[in-house]
Amino acid sequence: MALAVCLAPGALARAQSHLARVWAVDDGEKVRREDLSHWAATSPDNAVWDGTTVRVFAAQNETVAFQLILESDGVGAREVNVTLAELRHGSDVIANEGPYDPGSFVGRRIELFTEHYLHVTERSAWSGSWGWWGARPLPDEEHIGWIPDALIPFEAPAGEHAHGVGGAPFAIAPSSNQGVWVDLFVPRGTAPGTYTGTAIITEEGTESLRVPVELEVFPFALPDETHQRNMFVFGPVVERHGLERDSPEYWAMVHRYMNLAHRHRMDLTDGARSLDDMATSLAGYYTGAFYTREHGYEGPGEGVGNGTYSIGTYDQPDGGWRSGFAPNDRETWQRAADAWEQWFRDHAPGVFRFKYMDDEPRPEAYAGIRERAEWIHTSPGPGQDLLTFDTVRIDPALYGAIDVWALTVQSGYEEDGVTAGYDLPKVAERRALGERAAIYNGTRPSYGQASALDAFATENRVNPWICWKYDVDLYFLWETSVYTEYGQNAWVDQYTYGEPGERPWGDGNYLYAGEDALFPDDSRGYAGPIASVRMKNWRRGQQDYEYLWLAREAGIAVDDLVDEVVPAAFDDYASPGFDDQGDQPLWATRGFRFERARRRLAERLAAALGTCGDGACGVGESCTTCEADCTCAPTTEGDAGTTTDAGLFGGGDAGSVRVDAGRSGSSPVIGGCACRAGAPGSRSTALLASIALGIALGARARRRAQRAS
């Protein structure tokens, strides 16, 4: 088989090279270890590979990724390594700065990972995984076999483990693929242009191949704020590192997990915590104080806190002591609600916070939910503005009790005369009253199945697009490391719990522990968290969302592109080709379809937005004009710590309504310049704030009127 890229000088005659082929693909595909005839290797639809060169593109303040697929010959390859030292555009360079530290993202621009494969032997059979009508990803043969998921930093100790490899260098079994994942972070202020570099592949210390890499940097930046709210429950994974819960070493490791999630625009939430824990150990993640270089963080959201916090996640009525809502009586609940709400007002008013009520309650529990919600809503103190959240269908029996409806299963599924899922007419009705609607986990074909291993990589990428199109207020994943609660080895066993076939492969797992005290033969010896392909695709979808947000703020039409990627979801049955929820979804499942849309978004943004010189104003600056010689000046760009509607989102009083930092957008600043091409100046912050204020006041009034009735 001919190599797909240029060999190093003299390498054509070297018999010691055991790489049969090297090619590249975008981050939206899973290439199985045994799949030596993957369609993307030679397809013109491949978004990043033309047969010789990797070509990707990004905005400033964005991470773009691709995969190198190294295919061995019948002998197998040994001590394989890949280096990508820098990307250069004239005198401008994108490269790592300083020594590698697993506890710090400062100076981290180029990251390489080995892909770990899990053996999926049969399709997930649990009905909730694919939905009540079984619209699983097809074809079956593409989702059975050795599936890549965990991404092990090259800097982790190299070598074989009981299951799989560690960092670099690594071996490749005969006639097998080994994926190498590459993340490229483009800092804010990077000069636009095409940056070039070379990925050098070696075997046993000898150079075998050189792969040209090109990165096109566009002249705008993604926002630091994450506008699609989300929460991912953070389980007891830190204990797998052999650390005692709540020890100083424990909290130091928690910090590494929180930093990793923040770089991926994920809000980890350990909601089963007390207010004392929040004040003493977690506050900096919500004020933004912990996401600074001083604390080992650089990247998107630097200095910007998490946007969502769930109080008492999974606290049932008899377990509320963890968050202070016990014993179960009016005085205790009002006191706890007042204390939590006051803390957020004082320290992180922009955080979208709520009390997590009963988890997935049955109708017989509704009376208790109504009672406890009434205690919160009628508190004489600030707790009256604390929202209530429940993972429950939109049921008239709970009207007035629930402020944030968290919905799952197929849209339109009916039980006891009440429809479940993200029912579009019902959601519109409740949102008109000032309530919110979230989706959680995943149910095909209503929306992407985020947890399942035997599914397309883009199941996670599509969900932010669906949230954009249908105005979903929050995405929620129930767990990120449930294997730790069941004593399982995530490096081999991800049929999580229950009988085989009862739950989907990978359900509730998103993060891996780099060290494993319970299964030392599979510990990667890496003092930090390890991300997954699923997590990377969530990041990609969240960044896509920010493209859409920028376009909306600039008045650029995007509905045509959104409709190409997501023609329909939920119960939007009217779309051609989608008759009922037994069909395969109409939304995109291949990475190249998303990449085509993202490129067109980038081109529209670049064409429509003005620039300041090289388009790279610093953080906290915006352009003062849209002329070619415009200059950068300080701006009063809002942050997540100062903006939120007092009635709808909690906090404040009748005289201090704040603008919502999440949905309305906290700043009109777009990349290096806030202006539209040809416009006389930047968009008015005051105008945007005025519009958002009016929306917030109206929603607050509707909500209070509903409660009064």
XYZ file of C-alpha atoms in Angstrom:
709
model
C 0.000 0.000 0.000
C 1.437 3.401 -0.954
C 2.060 5.985 1.712
C -0.307 8.933 1.550
C 2.292 11.533 2.484
C 5.862 12.436 1.590
C 8.623 10.319 3.072
C 11.613 11.869 4.752
C 14.723 12.192 2.524
C 16.075 8.736 1.867
C 13.162 7.077 3.642
C 11.804 5.510 0.482
C 14.617 2.988 0.588
C 14.468 2.329 4.327
C 13.076 -1.094 5.045
C 12.685 -0.410 8.775
C 9.585 1.778 8.379
C 6.501 -0.223 9.241
C 3.911 2.457 8.566
C 1.826 1.446 5.576
C -0.207 4.640 5.356
C -0.677 7.946 7.154
C -3.675 10.175 6.614
C -5.747 12.740 8.503
C -9.377 13.416 9.320
C -11.336 16.036 11.254
C -12.390 15.680 14.890
C -15.916 14.535 14.009
C -15.063 10.952 13.045
C -14.245 7.807 15.002
C -11.804 5.618 13.072
C -11.826 2.096 14.491
C -8.498 0.430 15.148
C -9.221 -2.363 12.667
C -10.808 -0.233 9.918
C -8.089 -0.117 7.240
C -10.500 0.966 4.507
C -12.195 3.932 6.177
C -14.099 6.031 3.661
C -12.463 9.306 4.747
C -8.907 8.211 3.889
C -9.444 8.866 0.188
C -12.764 10.730 0.022
C -13.008 14.233 -1.455
C -15.455 14.941 1.380
C -12.611 14.775 3.902
C -12.611 18.293 5.346
C -8.951 18.483 6.428
C -6.972 16.143 4.175
C -6.198 16.344 0.458
C -3.877 13.334 0.341
C -0.700 15.199 1.276
C -1.454 18.104 3.645
C -3.538 18.753 6.746
C -5.512 21.996 6.398
C -7.590 23.406 9.256
C -8.923 26.836 10.187
C -9.836 28.665 13.365
C -10.769 31.979 14.888
C -8.733 33.536 17.641
C -9.550 32.184 21.116
C -10.522 28.849 19.578
C -9.175 25.296 19.674
C -9.273 23.371 16.423
C -8.447 19.666 16.217
C -7.612 16.968 13.705
C -6.560 13.333 13.827
C -3.539 11.689 12.246
C -4.306 8.051 11.492
C -1.155 5.926 11.473
C -1.672 2.545 9.811
C 0.905 -0.154 10.389
C 1.970 -2.899 8.015
C 1.735 -6.622 8.719
C 4.697 -6.468 11.082
C 3.595 -3.578 13.274
C 5.470 -0.442 14.266
C 7.529 0.209 17.395
C 8.395 3.321 19.390
C 6.325 5.579 17.173
C 6.320 9.279 17.990
C 4.910 12.442 16.425
C 6.150 15.994 16.957
C 4.637 19.286 15.818
C 6.896 21.948 17.239
C 5.341 25.111 15.834
C 3.150 26.768 13.231
C 4.619 29.884 11.637
C 3.276 32.825 9.626
C 6.140 35.181 8.844
C 7.463 36.302 12.208
C 4.313 35.143 14.042
C 4.527 31.756 15.736
C 2.058 29.449 17.469
C 4.056 27.186 19.789
C 4.095 25.952 23.337
C 5.750 28.138 25.939
C 7.636 26.719 28.903
C 7.893 23.130 30.175
C 4.850 20.880 30.196
C 2.932 20.792 33.472
C -0.160 18.546 33.788
C -1.551 21.041 36.278
C -1.321 24.085 34.013
C -2.647 25.268 30.661
C -0.452 28.363 30.620
C 1.491 28.471 27.361
C -0.192 25.319 26.059
C -0.914 25.831 22.352
C -0.187 22.482 20.664
C -1.271 19.239 22.320
C -0.936 15.683 21.040
C -2.744 12.613 22.393
C -2.754 8.881 21.757
C -6.217 7.486 21.184
C -7.273 4.635 23.473
C -9.640 2.032 22.012
C -12.505 0.286 23.807
C -13.873 -3.014 22.513
C -17.593 -2.666 21.798
C -18.853 -6.181 21.162
C -22.542 -5.489 20.520
C -24.880 -2.571 20.066
C -26.307 -0.747 23.036
C -29.759 -2.195 23.581
C -31.248 -0.054 26.328
C -34.339 1.619 24.882
C -33.619 4.987 26.471
C -30.290 5.127 24.678
C -31.744 5.396 21.213
C -35.301 6.284 22.125
C -38.485 4.342 22.421
C -38.514 3.502 18.694
C -34.875 2.435 18.432
C -33.344 4.903 15.964
C -29.761 3.793 16.693
C -26.853 5.106 14.593
C -26.384 3.042 11.462
C -24.778 1.085 9.914
C -24.220 -1.321 12.794
C -20.821 -2.458 11.549
C -19.408 1.053 11.898
C -20.167 1.116 15.621
C -18.975 -2.339 16.674
C -15.312 -3.091 17.230
C -12.396 -1.138 18.694
C -13.756 2.377 19.190
C -11.479 5.339 20.122
C -12.417 7.422 23.144
C -9.863 8.298 25.861
C -7.179 10.740 24.687
C -3.922 10.245 26.589
C -1.493 13.192 26.583
C 1.790 12.374 24.879
C 3.482 13.554 28.073
C 1.997 10.677 30.092
C 4.453 7.828 30.737
C 4.859 5.657 27.656
C 4.407 1.913 27.569
C 1.888 -0.896 27.395
C -0.790 -1.310 30.038
C -3.176 -4.125 30.818
C -5.500 -2.482 28.308
C -3.990 -0.165 25.721
C -1.064 2.207 25.525
C 0.084 5.251 27.469
C 1.710 8.390 26.132
C 4.395 8.625 23.446
C 6.287 6.839 22.047
C 3.919 3.923 21.467
C 3.661 0.687 19.538
C 1.132 -0.133 16.819
C -0.022 -3.727 16.458
C 0.277 -5.389 13.033
C -2.218 -4.210 10.403
C -3.850 -1.722 12.763
C -4.641 1.956 13.032
C -3.401 4.181 15.808
C -5.007 7.591 16.003
C -3.084 10.641 17.174
C -5.332 13.509 18.221
C -3.949 17.038 17.732
C -5.359 20.139 19.466
C -4.268 23.588 18.253
C -5.215 26.546 20.441
C -5.145 29.979 18.784
C -4.736 32.675 21.458
C -6.683 35.899 21.351
C -4.630 38.500 19.461
C -3.003 36.029 17.058
C -2.401 37.747 13.713
C -4.666 36.467 10.898
C -3.072 34.490 8.090
C -1.980 30.988 7.131
C 0.396 29.320 9.571
C 2.449 26.352 8.400
C 4.324 23.610 10.185
C 5.370 19.996 9.884
C 4.310 16.942 11.831
C 7.357 14.688 12.017
C 6.731 10.971 12.567
C 9.528 8.766 13.871
C 9.947 5.058 14.517
C 12.518 3.902 17.056
C 14.021 7.382 17.034
C 14.474 7.557 13.258
C 12.479 9.935 11.122
C 10.039 8.202 8.771
C 7.515 10.747 7.549
C 6.801 14.463 7.353
C 3.218 15.686 7.136
C 2.654 19.357 6.196
C 0.126 21.164 8.418
C -1.592 24.451 7.556
C -3.725 26.513 9.927
C -5.725 29.451 8.592
C -6.425 32.010 11.322
C -9.418 34.278 10.724
C -9.486 37.949 11.834
C -12.019 37.609 14.636
C -12.097 35.994 18.073
C -14.609 33.782 19.815
C -16.035 35.251 23.036
C -14.622 34.291 26.409
C -18.157 33.829 27.696
C -19.884 30.530 26.929
C -23.386 31.412 25.792
C -24.928 27.938 25.690
C -25.497 27.121 29.335
C -24.537 23.644 30.395
C -23.765 21.489 33.402
C -21.942 18.178 33.613
C -22.167 16.366 36.936
C -18.762 15.743 38.468
C -18.669 12.425 40.318
C -16.059 10.946 42.684
C -13.432 10.461 39.964
C -10.754 12.308 41.947
C -10.666 9.489 44.504
C -9.313 7.209 41.736
C -6.074 9.189 42.047
C -5.696 7.731 45.532
C -6.536 11.015 47.254
C -8.554 11.463 50.419
C -11.749 13.398 49.836
C -11.522 17.072 50.835
C -7.789 16.903 51.575
C -5.594 19.715 50.163
C -4.304 17.276 47.540
C -7.884 16.401 46.618
C -8.816 20.025 45.988
C -5.635 20.554 43.969
C -6.689 17.674 41.718
C -10.252 19.024 41.494
C -8.682 22.206 40.156
C -7.063 20.280 37.307
C -10.409 18.773 36.354
C -12.149 22.148 36.488
C -9.442 23.723 34.303
C -9.728 20.970 31.701
C -13.502 21.330 31.583
C -13.265 25.127 31.269
C -10.958 24.761 28.251
C -13.732 22.653 26.722
C -16.528 25.135 27.540
C -18.027 22.673 30.032
C -19.338 23.591 33.475
C -18.549 20.768 35.867
C -20.892 20.842 38.839
C -20.534 18.974 42.096
C -23.907 20.138 43.308
C -24.031 17.805 46.309
C -21.941 20.311 48.253
C -22.623 22.543 51.216
C -22.573 26.321 51.133
C -19.412 26.158 53.246
C -17.755 24.074 50.501
C -18.813 26.681 47.970
C -17.430 29.559 50.014
C -14.135 27.914 50.954
C -13.221 25.713 47.973
C -15.399 26.331 44.907
C -16.122 30.066 44.812
C -13.255 30.925 42.466
C -14.729 28.759 39.719
C -17.873 30.908 39.719
C -16.273 34.325 40.225
C -13.596 33.490 37.627
C -10.755 34.046 40.094
C -9.454 30.481 39.664
C -9.409 30.655 35.864
C -6.315 32.841 35.703
C -2.665 32.304 34.845
C -1.817 32.610 38.501
C -3.864 29.447 39.015
C -2.564 27.621 35.948
C -5.267 28.584 33.467
C -4.971 30.145 30.034
C -7.482 29.824 27.244
C -11.133 30.557 26.469
C -12.911 32.042 29.459
C -9.785 33.333 31.168
C -11.007 35.257 34.210
C -14.634 34.292 33.442
C -16.438 32.025 35.892
C -18.690 29.048 35.227
C -22.160 30.133 34.221
C -24.351 27.484 35.877
C -24.623 25.967 39.347
C -27.058 23.299 40.499
C -27.713 23.359 44.259
C -28.291 19.963 45.824
C -27.952 17.864 42.673
C -29.516 14.453 43.327
C -30.466 15.446 46.878
C -33.748 13.698 47.425
C -36.150 14.869 50.186
C -34.390 12.642 52.725
C -30.862 13.653 51.703
C -30.941 17.424 51.527
C -28.476 17.771 54.372
C -25.665 17.957 51.832
C -26.825 21.319 50.527
C -28.567 22.463 53.725
C -32.178 21.641 52.753
C -32.876 19.348 55.700
C -34.861 18.663 57.752
C -37.741 18.808 55.339
C -39.743 21.789 56.628
C -40.641 25.336 55.571
C -38.285 27.131 57.951
C -35.254 25.054 56.936
C -35.918 25.323 53.204
C -36.453 29.062 53.318
C -33.353 29.578 55.429
C -31.261 27.480 53.014
C -32.714 29.183 49.927
C -32.025 32.622 51.433
C -28.436 31.689 52.274
C -27.604 30.282 48.837
C -29.286 33.111 46.959
C -27.585 35.741 49.090
C -24.178 34.158 48.551
C -24.579 34.281 44.776
C -25.835 37.866 44.890
C -22.786 38.874 46.886
C -20.123 36.908 45.016
C -21.259 35.620 41.601
C -24.558 37.274 40.637
C -24.274 36.301 36.979
C -24.386 32.563 37.628
C -27.560 30.800 36.495
C -28.408 28.940 39.704
C -31.283 26.831 40.897
C -32.353 24.278 43.487
C -32.378 20.776 42.031
C -35.660 19.233 43.225
C -36.523 15.500 43.136
C -34.684 13.545 40.455
C -36.999 12.106 37.764
C -40.035 12.002 40.075
C -43.139 9.936 39.524
C -46.564 11.633 39.820
C -47.009 10.408 43.385
C -44.081 12.684 44.379
C -45.595 15.823 42.826
C -47.422 16.974 45.950
C -44.161 17.112 47.886
C -42.449 18.995 45.062
C -45.242 21.565 44.947
C -45.007 22.038 48.702
C -41.222 22.514 48.773
C -41.288 24.803 45.738
C -43.915 26.930 47.486
C -41.616 27.219 50.517
C -38.871 28.620 48.279
C -41.093 30.916 46.251
C -42.735 32.442 49.314
C -39.585 33.014 51.321
C -39.661 36.514 52.844
C -35.953 36.836 52.059
C -33.852 36.710 48.890
C -34.521 32.978 48.505
C -37.852 33.779 46.848
C -35.919 34.420 43.644
C -34.026 31.110 43.695
C -35.223 29.048 40.758
C -36.490 25.474 41.037
C -35.224 22.837 38.599
C -36.545 19.354 37.969
C -35.903 16.483 35.587
C -39.555 15.991 34.820
C -41.955 16.255 31.901
C -43.923 19.464 31.494
C -46.929 18.377 33.518
C -49.813 20.736 34.383
C -49.763 19.206 37.870
C -46.465 21.061 38.458
C -47.322 24.397 36.851
C -46.162 27.228 39.089
C -43.779 24.951 41.001
C -41.015 24.420 38.423
C -38.999 27.284 36.924
C -36.582 25.196 34.840
C -37.944 22.061 33.156
C -35.234 19.491 32.336
C -36.550 17.244 29.571
C -35.474 13.947 28.067
C -36.822 10.925 26.126
C -38.426 11.311 22.741
C -40.357 14.472 22.102
C -44.025 13.638 21.908
C -43.808 10.352 23.804
C -47.044 10.172 25.781
C -47.713 8.556 29.134
C -50.875 8.990 31.213
C -52.076 11.637 28.777
C -49.011 13.867 29.277
C -46.346 14.220 26.593
C -42.676 14.000 27.487
C -39.475 15.281 25.921
C -38.829 18.703 24.447
C -42.393 19.278 23.278
C -42.068 22.423 21.150
C -45.580 23.884 21.687
C -45.444 23.229 25.429
C -41.948 24.690 25.735
C -43.027 27.832 23.901
C -46.021 28.181 26.209
C -43.953 27.861 29.378
C -41.151 30.103 28.150
C -43.683 32.818 27.388
C -44.411 32.786 31.128
C -40.745 33.314 31.960
C -39.859 29.682 32.662
C -36.918 27.851 31.122
C -36.477 24.528 29.334
C -33.413 22.293 29.347
C -32.531 18.954 27.768
C -30.423 16.286 29.359
C -28.432 13.223 28.302
C -29.536 12.184 24.816
C -32.326 10.445 22.951
C -32.106 9.768 19.249
C -33.529 11.015 16.983
C -34.844 13.912 19.091
C -31.277 15.036 19.806
C -27.773 13.575 20.039
C -26.959 10.605 22.282
C -24.065 12.187 24.175
C -22.923 9.254 26.313
C -23.012 6.253 24.007
C -19.720 4.924 22.663
C -21.342 3.081 19.761
C -22.530 6.279 18.133
C -21.168 8.975 15.847
C -18.612 11.351 17.340
C -20.856 14.217 16.271
C -23.672 13.165 18.633
C -22.065 15.607 21.058
C -21.315 18.282 18.485
C -24.861 18.446 17.194
C -26.484 19.185 20.544
C -25.309 22.826 20.770
C -26.571 23.330 17.198
C -29.947 21.893 18.192
C -29.948 24.091 21.290
C -29.317 27.113 19.070
C -32.047 26.312 16.565
C -34.729 25.576 19.158
C -33.591 28.050 21.818
C -32.833 25.450 24.496
C -31.769 27.185 27.702
C -29.483 24.521 29.187
C -27.837 21.220 28.345
C -27.236 18.778 31.227
C -25.305 15.483 31.331
C -26.182 13.373 34.347
C -22.657 12.043 35.057
C -19.105 12.199 33.692
C -17.482 9.308 35.614
C -20.174 6.933 36.830
C -17.723 4.023 36.557
C -16.151 5.280 39.793
C -19.399 4.666 41.667
C -19.586 1.039 40.529
C -15.946 0.039 41.000
C -15.345 -0.507 37.299
C -12.274 -0.197 35.110
C -13.113 2.489 32.551
C -10.198 1.452 30.330
C -11.965 -1.782 29.437
C -15.465 -1.918 30.975
C -17.947 0.751 29.935
C -21.153 -1.221 30.000
C -21.454 0.856 33.159
C -24.012 -0.962 35.312
C -26.980 -3.272 35.159
C -27.080 -6.371 32.998
C -25.222 -6.374 29.644
C -27.371 -4.669 27.068
C -29.472 -2.881 29.655
C -27.525 0.393 29.478
C -25.675 1.961 26.554
C -21.936 1.555 26.197
C -20.263 4.481 27.945
C -23.388 5.849 29.613
C -22.445 8.429 32.239
C -18.747 8.458 31.334
C -16.978 11.438 29.799
C -13.766 11.784 31.826
C -10.966 9.377 32.715
C -8.671 9.500 35.736
C -5.022 9.714 34.672
C -4.095 7.677 37.738
C -6.050 4.687 38.993
C -5.413 3.415 42.493
C -8.103 0.736 42.090
C -6.742 -0.688 38.816
C -3.010 0.083 38.931
C -2.219 -2.071 35.877
C -4.246 0.385 33.828
C -3.150 3.579 35.571
C -1.586 5.912 32.998
C 0.573 7.525 35.687
C -0.693 10.940 34.663
C -1.433 13.335 37.518
C -4.560 14.837 36.035
C -7.764 14.161 34.106
C -7.886 12.613 30.649
C -10.420 13.850 28.115
C -12.425 11.798 25.619
C -13.445 12.034 21.977
C -16.969 12.701 23.253
C -15.748 15.633 25.346
C -13.756 17.086 22.434
C -16.835 17.001 20.222
C -18.841 18.821 22.888
C -16.173 21.539 22.801
C -16.382 21.663 19.023
C -20.149 22.108 19.144
C -19.894 24.801 21.810
C -17.388 26.712 19.703
C -19.711 26.388 16.712
C -22.404 27.934 18.910
C -20.140 30.927 19.526
C -19.769 31.421 15.756
C -23.553 31.565 15.556
C -23.705 33.960 18.505
C -21.166 36.291 16.900
C -23.088 36.233 13.634
C -26.362 37.087 15.355
C -24.752 39.975 17.224
C -23.360 41.296 13.941
C -26.680 40.915 12.110
C -25.368 38.189 9.805
C -27.925 35.672 8.505
C -27.163 32.084 9.544
C -30.525 30.289 9.403
C -29.670 28.680 6.058
C -26.508 27.124 7.510
C -28.250 25.993 10.683
C -30.995 24.372 8.626
C -28.394 22.503 6.561
C -26.837 21.009 9.682
C -30.096 20.551 11.627
C -33.120 20.402 9.301
C -35.217 19.156 12.227
C -35.015 17.814 15.768
C -37.347 17.115 18.702
C -40.942 16.896 17.468
C -40.428 19.093 14.429
C -42.095 16.465 12.270
C -43.126 18.756 9.447
C -39.711 18.577 7.762
C -39.577 16.571 4.519
C -38.152 13.080 4.922
C -38.954 12.816 8.623
C -42.247 11.069 9.241
C -42.005 9.928 12.853
C -39.497 9.285 15.592
C -38.709 5.830 14.295
C -36.726 7.423 11.466
C -33.050 8.238 11.478
C -32.454 11.889 12.388
C -32.155 14.462 9.650
C -29.362 16.331 11.416
C -25.772 15.894 10.274
C -23.777 12.935 11.553
C -20.499 13.421 9.636
C -17.867 15.891 10.715
C -17.298 17.285 7.227
C -20.883 18.549 7.037
C -20.348 20.596 10.180
C -16.975 21.819 8.915
C -18.491 23.049 5.659
C -21.030 25.072 7.601
C -18.407 26.398 10.026
C -16.183 27.580 7.180
C -19.051 29.445 5.573
C -19.816 31.001 8.964
C -16.185 32.055 9.327
C -16.142 33.563 5.839
C -19.341 35.526 6.478
C -17.980 36.836 9.768
C -14.642 37.800 8.237
C -16.357 39.585 5.343
C -18.842 41.462 7.487
C -16.783 42.507 10.486
C -14.444 45.453 10.472
C -10.847 45.040 11.594
C -8.339 47.069 13.542
C -5.008 46.703 11.823
C -4.413 42.976 12.094
C -7.775 42.517 13.797
C -6.247 41.684 17.138
C -7.372 44.033 19.868
C -6.353 42.884 23.310
C -8.636 41.559 25.983
C -10.714 44.410 27.376
C -10.407 46.513 24.197
C -12.645 47.183 21.227
C -12.404 49.195 18.036
C -13.443 52.821 18.151
C -14.262 53.039 14.427
C -14.647 50.731 11.456
C -12.129 52.501 9.253
C -8.941 50.835 8.104
C -6.892 52.893 10.543
C -9.167 52.348 13.542
C -7.570 51.964 16.919
C -8.169 49.783 19.939
C -9.466 51.372 23.110
C -10.611 50.139 26.533
C -14.159 48.842 26.604
C -16.643 48.217 29.382
C -17.168 44.657 28.253
C -19.535 42.899 30.656
C -18.648 39.758 32.540
C -20.540 36.864 33.995
C -20.167 38.280 37.458
C -22.279 41.394 36.980
C -25.197 40.512 34.744
C -28.392 38.601 35.340
C -32.102 39.382 35.567
C -33.052 39.690 39.232
C -36.466 38.108 39.001
C -35.986 35.480 36.340
C -32.480 34.356 37.184
C -32.354 35.127 40.895
C -30.577 37.855 42.799
C -31.197 41.553 43.153
C -34.461 43.215 44.042
C -37.108 45.251 42.295
C -34.683 48.115 41.992
C -31.670 46.213 40.681
C -32.607 44.192 37.615
C -29.546 43.054 35.701
C -29.000 41.962 32.106
C -28.683 38.198 31.496
C -25.047 37.401 30.846
C -25.740 34.058 29.254
C -28.462 34.274 26.650
C -28.700 37.956 25.819
C -24.949 38.336 25.397
C -22.825 40.352 27.751
C -20.884 42.332 25.182
C -21.215 43.617 21.639
C -17.448 43.223 21.139
C -16.776 40.783 18.308
C -13.222 39.581 17.837
C -10.837 42.461 17.366
C -13.550 44.911 16.308
C -17.156 45.380 17.319
C -18.117 47.074 14.053
C -19.829 45.993 10.868
C -17.993 46.729 7.634
C -18.965 50.159 6.372
C -20.558 51.195 9.660
C -19.577 54.480 11.306
C -18.690 52.945 14.651
C -19.135 50.101 17.089
C -22.520 48.809 18.219
C -23.856 50.488 21.303
C -23.458 48.658 24.574
C -26.147 50.842 26.076
C -28.618 49.911 23.334
C -28.020 46.186 23.797
C -28.345 46.528 27.559
C -31.586 48.465 27.173
C -33.111 45.802 24.926
C -32.053 42.981 27.236
C -33.329 44.874 30.265
C -36.768 45.213 28.701
C -36.895 41.491 27.923
C -35.801 40.622 31.462
C -38.354 42.907 33.091
C -41.149 41.485 30.970
C -40.194 37.911 31.818
C -39.995 38.770 35.492
C -43.449 40.335 35.449
C -44.965 37.307 33.697
C -43.400 34.949 36.207
C -44.642 36.864 39.236
C -48.104 37.184 37.697
C -48.241 33.436 37.129
C -47.327 32.730 40.760
C -49.916 35.194 41.991
C -52.589 33.374 40.010
